[in-house]
Amino acid sequence: MADAKKGRIRAEKSQKILDAAEQVFVQFGYKGSSLQAIATVAGLPKANLLYYFPNKQQLYNALLMDIVTRWNKNFTEITEEDDPAKTLERYIYAKVEQAIQYPNASKIFATELIQGAPNLNEYLRTDVKNWLQSSCKIINRWIAQGRMAKVDPEKLFFLIWSSTQHYAASETEVLILMDKTHYQEQDIKQIHQFLCQMILTGCGLKPSR
Amino acid sequence: MADAKKGRIRAEKSQKILDAAEQVFVQFGYKGSSLQAIATVAGLPKANLLYYFPNKQQLYNALLMDIVTRWNKNFTEITEEDDPAKTLERYIYAKVEQAIQYPNASKIFATELIQGAPNLNEYLRTDVKNWLQSSCKIINRWIAQGRMAKVDPEKLFFLIWSSTQHYAASETEVLILMDKTHYQEQDIKQIHQFLCQMILTGCGLKPSR
DNA sequence: GTCTATACAAGGATAGAC
DNA sequence: GTCTATCCTTGTATAGAC
């Protein structure tokens, strides 16, 4: 068998295990998840997991890396020349979409934060912090230029993050209270529109509709 | 020993165990927390826990009940005669204060929701749902009376819940990004003011300052 | 009421047959 | 590469001495 094919098979199996791990880790957290449970979901014997990943911790780390990679795609660069209203609207849309379409990623991220971010500390102190700092600078310039109301940019991003991730992390509560069993396509638009009305107006900007 | 005194001692010990349990359950979730870990934090031998609580599940339930009871105190009744701006400002304040002062309660609640609310389903379907329904009715009347802008009341409450609880559940991230080690007294006021500016303005109301 | 000892199941990880 | 068997640790829960 060619190396390329071997690599592909390995990648596919790894992915299958990661998918199962995601489901289980969401439900029980890191410590509460057993390899047995993950193996059962993946439809494999327990020992097979440890052939693909050296141990539980590194399986979890691989999963987190997967999630963080997807996450980073939404940390798009904001530049001074951009239109404040359009930029915020687009960013909020990306976050809502992410929360609805990949709730497990948001949930695992949220669990990490709740438990003190034992595995995300570096990521928070570097990637997230840098992105936030440069983005806040842009917001402050927009404010200085009179292009939007004076608001604390840091708290503005916290607001966008929390209000969007809520639909993932608190999915269970939201669905119960909305009398639904799952989100629908239109929910993304409605949530987006609501949040834009609130947040943009609060920033002294006009939502596009 | 009088029964009253026996009861008091029992209550005190139980409370000590519950405090320890809260710390451990926050860090590791339900399944990930061991009685041994809780006992160590409480400074007691493991078997002592099971004298005060019949088993792990009921210890956890007792803790949840404690939290829910504190929670319910903030579900104050909203009436049609109230002033919209003042009512929302007060409610947001209560939520911010709760998040900053009892972050563990918020974290355990959040973990429950992330994991599908296996122990809070009833609470969500009854208490929370009823409160939300009647509160949304009031908001809709305020809107019909032209006392505030037309907004989806359900999503409004989701926004208030998420944006305030964020400072508890994502405490670790927020503190890292704000270069702090812990919240200060003034943070409650600043967060409150920021959220009021955003949310009240978004509702077409005027924040008191 | 409090703690030690222990029963019994489940968990992480490895050895080694296939 | 894949699975069975197994080692050792930890976990929940109980029995019973103090």
Coordinates of N, CA, C and O (backbone and C1' of nucleotides) in Angstrom, one line a residue, chain A residues 6 10 13 44-45 47-48 51-52, chain D residues 1-7 10-11:
Chain A
K6 N -2.0 5.1 2.8 CA -1.9 4.8 4.2 C -2.3 6.1 5.0 O -3.0 6.0 6.0
R10 N -5.4 6.6 7.5 CA -5.2 7.1 8.9 C -6.0 8.4 9.2 O -6.6 8.5 10.2
K13 N -9.7 7.5 9.6 CA -10.0 6.9 10.9 C -9.9 7.9 12.0 O -10.7 8.0 13.0
L44 N -15.7 1.3 17.5 CA -14.4 0.7 17.5 C -14.0 0.1 18.9 O -14.6 0.6 19.9
P45 N -13.2 -0.9 19.0 CA -12.7 -1.3 20.3 C -11.8 -0.2 20.9 O -11.1 0.5 20.2
A47 N -9.0 -0.2 22.4 CA -7.5 -0.1 22.1 C -7.2 0.5 20.8 O -6.1 1.0 20.6
N48 N -8.2 0.5 19.9 CA -7.9 1.1 18.6 C -7.7 2.6 18.7 O -6.9 3.2 17.9
Y51 N -4.3 3.4 19.4 CA -3.3 3.2 18.3 C -3.2 4.5 17.5 O -2.1 4.9 17.0
Y52 N -4.3 5.2 17.3 CA -4.3 6.5 16.6 C -3.9 7.7 17.4 O -3.3 8.7 16.9
Chain D
dG1 P -1.6 2.7 9.2 O5' -2.2 1.3 9.0 C5' -1.9 0.2 9.8 C4' -3.2 -0.6 9.8 C3' -4.2 -0.2 10.9 O3' -5.5 -0.5 10.4 C1' -3.3 -2.3 11.4
dT2 P -6.8 -0.1 11.3 O5' -7.0 -1.5 12.2 C5' -7.5 -2.6 11.5 C4' -7.8 -3.7 12.6 C3' -8.7 -3.2 13.7 O3' -9.8 -4.0 13.7 C1' -6.8 -4.4 14.5
dC3 P -11.0 -3.7 14.8 O5' -10.6 -4.7 16.0 C5' -11.0 -6.1 15.9 C4' -10.3 -6.9 16.9 C3' -11.0 -6.8 18.3 O3' -11.5 -8.0 18.7 C1' -8.6 -6.6 18.4
dT4 P -12.4 -8.1 20.0 O5' -11.5 -9.0 21.0 C5' -10.7 -10.1 20.4 C4' -9.9 -10.7 21.5 C3' -10.6 -10.8 22.9 O3' -10.3 -12.0 23.5 C1' -8.6 -9.5 23.1
dA5 P -10.8 -12.4 25.0 O5' -9.5 -12.1 25.8 C5' -8.2 -12.5 25.4 C4' -7.1 -12.1 26.4 C3' -7.6 -12.2 27.9 O3' -6.6 -12.8 28.6 C1' -6.9 -10.0 27.4
dT6 P -6.7 -13.0 30.2 O5' -6.0 -11.7 30.8 C5' -4.7 -11.4 30.3 C4' -4.2 -10.2 30.9 C3' -4.5 -10.0 32.4 O3' -3.3 -9.7 33.0 C1' -5.0 -8.0 31.2
dC7 P -3.2 -9.8 34.6 O5' -2.4 -8.5 35.0 C5' -1.3 -8.1 34.2 C4' -1.1 -6.6 34.5 C3' -1.2 -6.3 35.9 O3' -0.1 -5.5 36.4 C1' -2.6 -4.9 34.6
dT10 P -4.3 6.3 41.3 O5' -5.9 6.5 41.1 C5' -6.4 6.9 39.8 C4' -7.9 6.7 39.8 C3' -8.6 7.3 41.1 O3' -9.4 8.3 40.5 C1' -9.4 5.1 40.7
dG11 P -10.5 9.1 41.4 O5' -11.8 8.1 41.3 C5' -12.5 8.1 40.0 C4' -13.8 7.4 40.3 C3' -14.5 7.9 41.5 O3' -15.8 8.4 41.2 C1' -14.3 5.5 41.6

